[in-house]
Amino acid sequence: MKRVVLIEDEQNLAFLVCEGLEEAGFQVRWERDGEAGLAAALAPEVDVVLLDGGLPKRDGFEVLALLQQQRPTLPVLMLTARILPKDAVRALQLGAVDYVRKPFSLEELIVRMERFLIGTQLEQREQEAGLHLGVLQFFPRQQRLLRPHDTVSLSYKESLLLQVLWQHEGEVMEKEALWQAVWGQEEGYASRSLDVFISRLRKLLAVEPRLQLLSIRGVGYKLVLTAAL
């Protein structure tokens, strides 16, 4: 049974959503403010979060940013009455997998949830099996990098940074985009701090000569796995 955390301060809507989800086979926990909702969503057994944009105690967008930092693989769907395009863009930039405007169809919401849950399950299976970077094997969930002659334990931010770079292998990643993906908006952008993390990753990856973490002058970085020599 999939576990859902609903963070919604409108009681009548929350009752309807909880009832519909439970009938569809979900186990639902409802919280009505951002502070309690954030704590509930961080529980390891939670599979998906439905998050209202405007909440007491902690704004929904603040909750979303914190969830992205602490549980970046957890699917979060925003449920909000805000209709400005910039709000939808902001939600997606902060890590929401979808943005659903109120009023919405419960049937459509369930279909969207199930679609992202399937994708998350596939991603988790891939991560548990490890990502292959040439002769290296990277386990994001365990924060481990298996090299030919040793295993390196990565910090949370090192692991997340390497995961983001690998997901965009062959693409130029701007420095500020990398910072946002790893540190979020809670900490001001610091180019030199990012450079330190990149330097450490380069040293760890150096045992695989086909794997290059390139500096793109004035822009950012690109991870490239070249063909066998």
C-alpha atoms as an extended CHARMM CRD file, in Angstrom:
* protein
*
       229  EXT
         1         1  MET       CA              0.0000000000        0.0000000000        0.0000000000  PROA      1               0.0000000000
         2         2  LYS       CA              1.4370000000        3.3540000000       -1.0460000000  PROA      2               0.0000000000
         3         3  ARG       CA              1.7530000000        5.9810000000        1.6860000000  PROA      3               0.0000000000
         4         4  VAL       CA              0.7260000000        9.5610000000        0.9530000000  PROA      4               0.0000000000
         5         5  VAL       CA              1.1850000000       12.7070000000        3.0200000000  PROA      5               0.0000000000
         6         6  LEU       CA             -1.4200000000       15.3740000000        2.2360000000  PROA      6               0.0000000000
         7         7  ILE       CA             -0.4680000000       18.8620000000        3.4530000000  PROA      7               0.0000000000
         8         8  GLU       CA             -3.5870000000       20.9850000000        3.0240000000  PROA      8               0.0000000000
         9         9  ASP       CA             -5.2300000000       23.5880000000        5.2850000000  PROA      9               0.0000000000
        10        10  GLU       CA             -8.6840000000       23.4900000000        3.6560000000  PROA      10              0.0000000000
        11        11  GLN       CA            -10.5070000000       20.9330000000        5.7870000000  PROA      11              0.0000000000
        12        12  ASN       CA            -13.3710000000       20.1150000000        3.4100000000  PROA      12              0.0000000000
        13        13  LEU       CA            -11.0260000000       19.5820000000        0.4700000000  PROA      13              0.0000000000
        14        14  ALA       CA             -8.6810000000       17.5040000000        2.6190000000  PROA      14              0.0000000000
        15        15  PHE       CA            -11.5350000000       15.2140000000        3.7050000000  PROA      15              0.0000000000
        16        16  LEU       CA            -12.6010000000       14.6660000000        0.0860000000  PROA      16              0.0000000000
        17        17  VAL       CA             -9.0430000000       13.9440000000       -1.0900000000  PROA      17              0.0000000000
        18        18  CYS       CA             -8.3340000000       11.5990000000        1.8340000000  PROA      18              0.0000000000
        19        19  GLU       CA            -11.5500000000        9.6850000000        1.2410000000  PROA      19              0.0000000000
        20        20  GLY       CA            -10.9220000000        9.3390000000       -2.4940000000  PROA      20              0.0000000000
        21        21  LEU       CA             -7.3120000000        8.2400000000       -2.0570000000  PROA      21              0.0000000000
        22        22  GLU       CA             -8.1840000000        5.6810000000        0.6060000000  PROA      22              0.0000000000
        23        23  GLU       CA            -10.8690000000        4.2250000000       -1.6650000000  PROA      23              0.0000000000
        24        24  ALA       CA             -8.2020000000        3.9710000000       -4.3880000000  PROA      24              0.0000000000
        25        25  GLY       CA             -5.9710000000        1.9450000000       -2.0640000000  PROA      25              0.0000000000
        26        26  PHE       CA             -3.6380000000        4.5980000000       -0.6640000000  PROA      26              0.0000000000
        27        27  GLN       CA             -2.7610000000        5.0820000000        2.9920000000  PROA      27              0.0000000000
        28        28  VAL       CA             -3.0860000000        8.7990000000        3.7340000000  PROA      28              0.0000000000
        29        29  ARG       CA             -1.7690000000       11.0160000000        6.5160000000  PROA      29              0.0000000000
        30        30  TRP       CA             -3.2060000000       14.5170000000        6.5830000000  PROA      30              0.0000000000
        31        31  GLU       CA             -1.4520000000       17.5480000000        8.0590000000  PROA      31              0.0000000000
        32        32  ARG       CA             -2.9020000000       21.0550000000        7.9100000000  PROA      32              0.0000000000
        33        33  ASP       CA              0.1900000000       23.2480000000        8.3150000000  PROA      33              0.0000000000
        34        34  GLY       CA              3.5980000000       23.3860000000        6.6900000000  PROA      34              0.0000000000
        35        35  GLU       CA              5.6170000000       22.6730000000        9.8140000000  PROA      35              0.0000000000
        36        36  ALA       CA              3.8050000000       19.4520000000       10.7640000000  PROA      36              0.0000000000
        37        37  GLY       CA              3.5490000000       18.4920000000        7.1050000000  PROA      37              0.0000000000
        38        38  LEU       CA              7.2900000000       18.7820000000        6.5580000000  PROA      38              0.0000000000
        39        39  ALA       CA              8.0010000000       16.5370000000        9.5480000000  PROA      39              0.0000000000
        40        40  ALA       CA              5.4900000000       13.9540000000        8.2980000000  PROA      40              0.0000000000
        41        41  ALA       CA              6.8360000000       14.0160000000        4.7390000000  PROA      41              0.0000000000
        42        42  LEU       CA             10.4010000000       13.3370000000        5.9000000000  PROA      42              0.0000000000
        43        43  ALA       CA              9.4070000000        9.9350000000        7.2980000000  PROA      43              0.0000000000
        44        44  PRO       CA             11.2810000000        7.2940000000        5.2540000000  PROA      44              0.0000000000
        45        45  GLU       CA              8.1740000000        5.2120000000        4.5400000000  PROA      45              0.0000000000
        46        46  VAL       CA              6.3870000000        8.0440000000        2.6680000000  PROA      46              0.0000000000
        47        47  ASP       CA              6.0020000000        7.4350000000       -1.0880000000  PROA      47              0.0000000000
        48        48  VAL       CA              4.4600000000       10.6870000000       -2.3400000000  PROA      48              0.0000000000
        49        49  VAL       CA              3.4700000000       14.1290000000       -1.0240000000  PROA      49              0.0000000000
        50        50  LEU       CA              0.5120000000       16.2940000000       -2.0230000000  PROA      50              0.0000000000
        51        51  LEU       CA              1.4000000000       19.8390000000       -1.0110000000  PROA      51              0.0000000000
        52        52  ASP       CA             -0.7460000000       22.9740000000       -0.9120000000  PROA      52              0.0000000000
        53        53  GLY       CA              1.0220000000       26.1660000000       -1.9210000000  PROA      53              0.0000000000
        54        54  GLY       CA             -0.3970000000       28.4660000000        0.7620000000  PROA      54              0.0000000000
        55        55  LEU       CA             -0.0620000000       27.0490000000        4.2730000000  PROA      55              0.0000000000
        56        56  PRO       CA              0.1620000000       28.3670000000        7.8410000000  PROA      56              0.0000000000
        57        57  LYS       CA              3.4560000000       28.1990000000        9.7840000000  PROA      57              0.0000000000
        58        58  ARG       CA              5.5200000000       27.2870000000        6.7000000000  PROA      58              0.0000000000
        59        59  ASP       CA              4.6630000000       28.2880000000        3.1360000000  PROA      59              0.0000000000
        60        60  GLY       CA              4.2220000000       25.3950000000        0.7230000000  PROA      60              0.0000000000
        61        61  PHE       CA              7.0840000000       26.5810000000       -1.4790000000  PROA      61              0.0000000000
        62        62  GLU       CA              9.4040000000       26.6850000000        1.5310000000  PROA      62              0.0000000000
        63        63  VAL       CA              8.3520000000       23.1370000000        2.4520000000  PROA      63              0.0000000000
        64        64  LEU       CA              9.0010000000       22.0400000000       -1.1420000000  PROA      64              0.0000000000
        65        65  ALA       CA             12.5180000000       23.5200000000       -1.1210000000  PROA      65              0.0000000000
        66        66  LEU       CA             13.3610000000       21.7760000000        2.1630000000  PROA      66              0.0000000000
        67        67  LEU       CA             12.0000000000       18.4450000000        0.9270000000  PROA      67              0.0000000000
        68        68  GLN       CA             14.0770000000       18.7430000000       -2.2340000000  PROA      68              0.0000000000
        69        69  GLN       CA             17.1840000000       19.2110000000       -0.1060000000  PROA      69              0.0000000000
        70        70  GLN       CA             16.5000000000       16.3970000000        2.3420000000  PROA      70              0.0000000000
        71        71  ARG       CA             14.5810000000       13.8540000000        0.2180000000  PROA      71              0.0000000000
        72        72  PRO       CA             15.3480000000       14.7770000000       -3.4030000000  PROA      72              0.0000000000
        73        73  THR       CA             13.8440000000       11.5900000000       -4.8840000000  PROA      73              0.0000000000
        74        74  LEU       CA             10.4670000000       11.9620000000       -3.1190000000  PROA      74              0.0000000000
        75        75  PRO       CA              7.7100000000       12.9100000000       -5.6190000000  PROA      75              0.0000000000
        76        76  VAL       CA              5.8880000000       16.0960000000       -4.5690000000  PROA      76              0.0000000000
        77        77  LEU       CA              2.7540000000       17.3010000000       -6.3680000000  PROA      77              0.0000000000
        78        78  MET       CA              1.7180000000       20.8990000000       -5.7000000000  PROA      78              0.0000000000
        79        79  LEU       CA             -2.0010000000       21.5460000000       -5.1970000000  PROA      79              0.0000000000
        80        80  THR       CA             -2.7400000000       25.2470000000       -5.2930000000  PROA      80              0.0000000000
        81        81  ALA       CA             -5.2490000000       27.8990000000       -6.2650000000  PROA      81              0.0000000000
        82        82  ARG       CA             -2.4700000000       30.2040000000       -7.4870000000  PROA      82              0.0000000000
        83        83  ILE       CA             -2.9120000000       30.7270000000      -11.2110000000  PROA      83              0.0000000000
        84        84  LEU       CA              0.0680000000       32.8440000000      -12.2500000000  PROA      84              0.0000000000
        85        85  PRO       CA              2.4590000000       31.0530000000      -14.6410000000  PROA      85              0.0000000000
        86        86  LYS       CA              5.4150000000       32.1890000000      -12.5200000000  PROA      86              0.0000000000
        87        87  ASP       CA              4.0450000000       30.1430000000       -9.5870000000  PROA      87              0.0000000000
        88        88  ALA       CA              3.9700000000       26.9840000000      -11.7010000000  PROA      88              0.0000000000
        89        89  VAL       CA              7.4990000000       27.6720000000      -12.9310000000  PROA      89              0.0000000000
        90        90  ARG       CA              8.7040000000       28.2840000000       -9.3740000000  PROA      90              0.0000000000
        91        91  ALA       CA              7.1790000000       25.0110000000       -8.1410000000  PROA      91              0.0000000000
        92        92  LEU       CA              8.8250000000       23.0070000000      -10.9090000000  PROA      92              0.0000000000
        93        93  GLN       CA             12.1640000000       24.7530000000      -10.4120000000  PROA      93              0.0000000000
        94        94  LEU       CA             12.0540000000       23.8870000000       -6.7100000000  PROA      94              0.0000000000
        95        95  GLY       CA             11.5900000000       20.2060000000       -7.5380000000  PROA      95              0.0000000000
        96        96  ALA       CA              7.8510000000       19.4980000000       -7.7750000000  PROA      96              0.0000000000
        97        97  VAL       CA              7.0870000000       16.6830000000      -10.2200000000  PROA      97              0.0000000000
        98        98  ASP       CA              3.7370000000       18.2300000000      -11.1140000000  PROA      98              0.0000000000
        99        99  TYR       CA              1.6100000000       21.3250000000      -10.4680000000  PROA      99              0.0000000000
       100       100  VAL       CA             -2.1590000000       20.8280000000      -10.1290000000  PROA      100             0.0000000000
       101       101  ARG       CA             -4.4370000000       23.8610000000       -9.9950000000  PROA      101             0.0000000000
       102       102  LYS       CA             -7.5670000000       23.8780000000       -7.8430000000  PROA      102             0.0000000000
       103       103  PRO       CA            -10.2840000000       22.8720000000       -8.4480000000  PROA      103             0.0000000000
       104       104  PHE       CA             -9.1050000000       19.5400000000       -9.8170000000  PROA      104             0.0000000000
       105       105  SER       CA            -10.5210000000       16.1240000000      -10.6630000000  PROA      105             0.0000000000
       106       106  LEU       CA             -9.6880000000       13.5010000000       -8.0420000000  PROA      106             0.0000000000
       107       107  GLU       CA             -9.4940000000       10.8310000000      -10.7470000000  PROA      107             0.0000000000
       108       108  GLU       CA             -6.9490000000       12.8970000000      -12.6820000000  PROA      108             0.0000000000
       109       109  LEU       CA             -4.9240000000       13.4940000000       -9.5140000000  PROA      109             0.0000000000
       110       110  ILE       CA             -4.7370000000        9.7490000000       -8.8120000000  PROA      110             0.0000000000
       111       111  VAL       CA             -3.5990000000        9.0070000000      -12.3760000000  PROA      111             0.0000000000
       112       112  ARG       CA             -0.8650000000       11.6350000000      -12.0920000000  PROA      112             0.0000000000
       113       113  MET       CA              0.2640000000       10.2330000000       -8.7320000000  PROA      113             0.0000000000
       114       114  GLU       CA              0.4460000000        6.6740000000      -10.0140000000  PROA      114             0.0000000000
       115       115  ARG       CA              2.4460000000        7.7660000000      -13.0670000000  PROA      115             0.0000000000
       116       116  PHE       CA              5.1200000000        9.4160000000      -10.9380000000  PROA      116             0.0000000000
       117       117  LEU       CA              5.1580000000        6.5570000000       -8.4330000000  PROA      117             0.0000000000
       118       118  ILE       CA              5.9590000000        4.0980000000      -11.2230000000  PROA      118             0.0000000000
       119       119  GLY       CA              8.8050000000        6.3320000000      -12.3820000000  PROA      119             0.0000000000
       120       120  THR       CA             10.1370000000        6.6630000000       -8.8360000000  PROA      120             0.0000000000
       121       121  GLN       CA             10.0980000000        2.8920000000       -8.2970000000  PROA      121             0.0000000000
       122       122  LEU       CA             12.1120000000        2.3580000000      -11.4890000000  PROA      122             0.0000000000
       123       123  GLU       CA             14.5840000000        5.0430000000      -10.4510000000  PROA      123             0.0000000000
       124       124  GLN       CA             14.9890000000        3.5030000000       -6.9830000000  PROA      124             0.0000000000
       125       125  ARG       CA             15.6740000000        0.0730000000       -8.4830000000  PROA      125             0.0000000000
       126       126  GLU       CA             18.3160000000        1.5990000000      -10.7450000000  PROA      126             0.0000000000
       127       127  GLN       CA             19.9340000000        3.3710000000       -7.8080000000  PROA      127             0.0000000000
       128       128  GLU       CA             19.9480000000        0.2380000000       -5.6580000000  PROA      128             0.0000000000
       129       129  ALA       CA             21.6830000000       -1.6170000000       -8.5050000000  PROA      129             0.0000000000
       130       130  GLY       CA             24.1880000000        1.2170000000       -8.8420000000  PROA      130             0.0000000000
       131       131  LEU       CA             25.0160000000        3.5980000000      -11.6630000000  PROA      131             0.0000000000
       132       132  HSD       CA             27.9620000000        2.5530000000      -13.8200000000  PROA      132             0.0000000000
       133       133  LEU       CA             30.4940000000        5.2390000000      -14.6630000000  PROA      133             0.0000000000
       134       134  GLY       CA             33.0170000000        3.2720000000      -16.7100000000  PROA      134             0.0000000000
       135       135  VAL       CA             34.9150000000        1.1150000000      -14.2150000000  PROA      135             0.0000000000
       136       136  LEU       CA             33.2320000000        2.9570000000      -11.3380000000  PROA      136             0.0000000000
       137       137  GLN       CA             29.9330000000        2.0670000000       -9.7160000000  PROA      137             0.0000000000
       138       138  PHE       CA             27.9730000000        4.7700000000       -7.8980000000  PROA      138             0.0000000000
       139       139  PHE       CA             25.2820000000        4.0200000000       -5.2970000000  PROA      139             0.0000000000
       140       140  PRO       CA             23.3950000000        7.2950000000       -4.6420000000  PROA      140             0.0000000000
       141       141  ARG       CA             21.1480000000        5.9440000000       -1.8800000000  PROA      141             0.0000000000
       142       142  GLN       CA             24.1000000000        4.5240000000        0.0500000000  PROA      142             0.0000000000
       143       143  GLN       CA             26.3410000000        7.5090000000       -0.8210000000  PROA      143             0.0000000000
       144       144  ARG       CA             29.1120000000        5.1430000000       -1.9380000000  PROA      144             0.0000000000
       145       145  LEU       CA             31.4690000000        5.1640000000       -4.9010000000  PROA      145             0.0000000000
       146       146  LEU       CA             32.9230000000        1.7430000000       -5.7150000000  PROA      146             0.0000000000
       147       147  ARG       CA             36.3100000000        2.0350000000       -7.4480000000  PROA      147             0.0000000000
       148       148  PRO       CA             38.5080000000       -0.8240000000       -8.7670000000  PROA      148             0.0000000000
       149       149  HSD       CA             40.5570000000       -1.1020000000       -5.5710000000  PROA      149             0.0000000000
       150       150  ASP       CA             38.5070000000        0.6550000000       -2.8880000000  PROA      150             0.0000000000
       151       151  THR       CA             35.1210000000        2.0220000000       -1.8380000000  PROA      151             0.0000000000
       152       152  VAL       CA             34.6910000000        5.7110000000       -1.0190000000  PROA      152             0.0000000000
       153       153  SER       CA             31.9900000000        7.0410000000        1.2980000000  PROA      153             0.0000000000
       154       154  LEU       CA             30.5960000000       10.3140000000       -0.0060000000  PROA      154             0.0000000000
       155       155  SER       CA             29.0010000000       13.1100000000        1.9570000000  PROA      155             0.0000000000
       156       156  TYR       CA             25.3270000000       13.8000000000        1.2670000000  PROA      156             0.0000000000
       157       157  LYS       CA             26.1150000000       16.8570000000       -0.8590000000  PROA      157             0.0000000000
       158       158  GLU       CA             28.9390000000       15.1110000000       -2.7420000000  PROA      158             0.0000000000
       159       159  SER       CA             26.5930000000       12.2570000000       -3.5710000000  PROA      159             0.0000000000
       160       160  LEU       CA             23.7980000000       14.5730000000       -4.6700000000  PROA      160             0.0000000000
       161       161  LEU       CA             26.1770000000       16.6710000000       -6.7780000000  PROA      161             0.0000000000
       162       162  LEU       CA             27.5640000000       13.5880000000       -8.5270000000  PROA      162             0.0000000000
       163       163  GLN       CA             24.0400000000       12.2720000000       -9.1010000000  PROA      163             0.0000000000
       164       164  VAL       CA             22.9190000000       15.5320000000      -10.7250000000  PROA      164             0.0000000000
       165       165  LEU       CA             26.0060000000       15.6360000000      -12.9500000000  PROA      165             0.0000000000
       166       166  TRP       CA             25.5290000000       12.0050000000      -13.9860000000  PROA      166             0.0000000000
       167       167  GLN       CA             21.8390000000       12.5210000000      -14.7720000000  PROA      167             0.0000000000
       168       168  HSD       CA             22.9460000000       15.3030000000      -17.1320000000  PROA      168             0.0000000000
       169       169  GLU       CA             26.0190000000       13.4970000000      -18.5060000000  PROA      169             0.0000000000
       170       170  GLY       CA             27.2080000000       15.1980000000      -21.6690000000  PROA      170             0.0000000000
       171       171  GLU       CA             25.3340000000       18.4180000000      -20.8610000000  PROA      171             0.0000000000
       172       172  VAL       CA             26.7800000000       21.7050000000      -19.6580000000  PROA      172             0.0000000000
       173       173  MET       CA             25.4170000000       22.4680000000      -16.1840000000  PROA      173             0.0000000000
       174       174  GLU       CA             25.5150000000       26.1000000000      -15.1160000000  PROA      174             0.0000000000
       175       175  LYS       CA             27.0940000000       26.7090000000      -11.7320000000  PROA      175             0.0000000000
       176       176  GLU       CA             24.0200000000       28.3380000000      -10.2290000000  PROA      176             0.0000000000
       177       177  ALA       CA             21.7860000000       25.4840000000      -11.4530000000  PROA      177             0.0000000000
       178       178  LEU       CA             24.0780000000       22.9600000000       -9.7620000000  PROA      178             0.0000000000
       179       179  TRP       CA             24.0840000000       24.9950000000       -6.5640000000  PROA      179             0.0000000000
       180       180  GLN       CA             20.2910000000       25.1870000000       -6.5600000000  PROA      180             0.0000000000
       181       181  ALA       CA             19.9640000000       21.4270000000       -7.1210000000  PROA      181             0.0000000000
       182       182  VAL       CA             22.2820000000       20.5610000000       -4.2290000000  PROA      182             0.0000000000
       183       183  TRP       CA             22.0240000000       23.4070000000       -1.7200000000  PROA      183             0.0000000000
       184       184  GLY       CA             18.6230000000       24.8370000000       -2.6400000000  PROA      184             0.0000000000
       185       185  GLN       CA             17.5810000000       28.3890000000       -1.8290000000  PROA      185             0.0000000000
       186       186  GLU       CA             18.3370000000       28.1940000000        1.8740000000  PROA      186             0.0000000000
       187       187  GLU       CA             21.9940000000       29.0740000000        1.3040000000  PROA      187             0.0000000000
       188       188  GLY       CA             23.2190000000       31.9170000000       -0.8680000000  PROA      188             0.0000000000
       189       189  TYR       CA             25.0930000000       30.9170000000       -4.0050000000  PROA      189             0.0000000000
       190       190  ALA       CA             28.8420000000       30.5290000000       -3.3580000000  PROA      190             0.0000000000
       191       191  SER       CA             30.9120000000       29.7350000000       -6.4510000000  PROA      191             0.0000000000
       192       192  ARG       CA             34.0930000000       28.9340000000       -4.5280000000  PROA      192             0.0000000000
       193       193  SER       CA             32.3300000000       26.4180000000       -2.2760000000  PROA      193             0.0000000000
       194       194  LEU       CA             30.9600000000       24.6430000000       -5.3490000000  PROA      194             0.0000000000
       195       195  ASP       CA             34.4440000000       24.6250000000       -6.8960000000  PROA      195             0.0000000000
       196       196  VAL       CA             35.8050000000       22.8510000000       -3.8000000000  PROA      196             0.0000000000
       197       197  PHE       CA             33.2270000000       20.0690000000       -4.1360000000  PROA      197             0.0000000000
       198       198  ILE       CA             33.9380000000       19.7500000000       -7.8650000000  PROA      198             0.0000000000
       199       199  SER       CA             37.6730000000       19.4920000000       -7.1770000000  PROA      199             0.0000000000
       200       200  ARG       CA             37.1200000000       16.6530000000       -4.7080000000  PROA      200             0.0000000000
       201       201  LEU       CA             34.8680000000       14.7800000000       -7.1490000000  PROA      201             0.0000000000
       202       202  ARG       CA             37.5040000000       15.1320000000       -9.8650000000  PROA      202             0.0000000000
       203       203  LYS       CA             40.0870000000       13.4730000000       -7.6290000000  PROA      203             0.0000000000
       204       204  LEU       CA             37.7140000000       10.6280000000       -6.7730000000  PROA      204             0.0000000000
       205       205  LEU       CA             36.8150000000       10.0340000000      -10.4300000000  PROA      205             0.0000000000
       206       206  ALA       CA             40.4070000000       10.2600000000      -11.7040000000  PROA      206             0.0000000000
       207       207  VAL       CA             40.8900000000        6.4670000000      -11.5420000000  PROA      207             0.0000000000
       208       208  GLU       CA             38.6330000000        6.2420000000      -14.6300000000  PROA      208             0.0000000000
       209       209  PRO       CA             40.4900000000        8.1610000000      -17.3890000000  PROA      209             0.0000000000
       210       210  ARG       CA             37.4780000000        8.0310000000      -19.7330000000  PROA      210             0.0000000000
       211       211  LEU       CA             35.3960000000       10.0000000000      -17.2220000000  PROA      211             0.0000000000
       212       212  GLN       CA             36.0790000000       13.7310000000      -17.3330000000  PROA      212             0.0000000000
       213       213  LEU       CA             34.5560000000       16.4900000000      -15.2430000000  PROA      213             0.0000000000
       214       214  LEU       CA             35.1960000000       19.4910000000      -17.4670000000  PROA      214             0.0000000000
       215       215  SER       CA             35.1580000000       23.1680000000      -16.5280000000  PROA      215             0.0000000000
       216       216  ILE       CA             33.2930000000       25.2640000000      -19.0760000000  PROA      216             0.0000000000
       217       217  ARG       CA             34.8040000000       28.7180000000      -18.6900000000  PROA      217             0.0000000000
       218       218  GLY       CA             32.3320000000       31.3270000000      -17.5080000000  PROA      218             0.0000000000
       219       219  VAL       CA             29.4340000000       28.8530000000      -17.4700000000  PROA      219             0.0000000000
       220       220  GLY       CA             29.7820000000       25.7500000000      -15.3250000000  PROA      220             0.0000000000
       221       221  TYR       CA             30.7140000000       22.0780000000      -15.5940000000  PROA      221             0.0000000000
       222       222  LYS       CA             30.1170000000       19.0490000000      -17.8040000000  PROA      222             0.0000000000
       223       223  LEU       CA             30.5630000000       15.3680000000      -16.9450000000  PROA      223             0.0000000000
       224       224  VAL       CA             31.6140000000       13.3350000000      -19.9940000000  PROA      224             0.0000000000
       225       225  LEU       CA             32.1950000000        9.5990000000      -20.3620000000  PROA      225             0.0000000000
       226       226  THR       CA             34.2270000000        9.0730000000      -23.5300000000  PROA      226             0.0000000000
       227       227  ALA       CA             34.3760000000        5.8890000000      -25.6030000000  PROA      227             0.0000000000
       228       228  ALA       CA             36.8400000000        3.1630000000      -24.6770000000  PROA      228             0.0000000000
       229       229  LEU       CA             40.4180000000        4.0220000000      -25.5780000000  PROA      229             0.0000000000
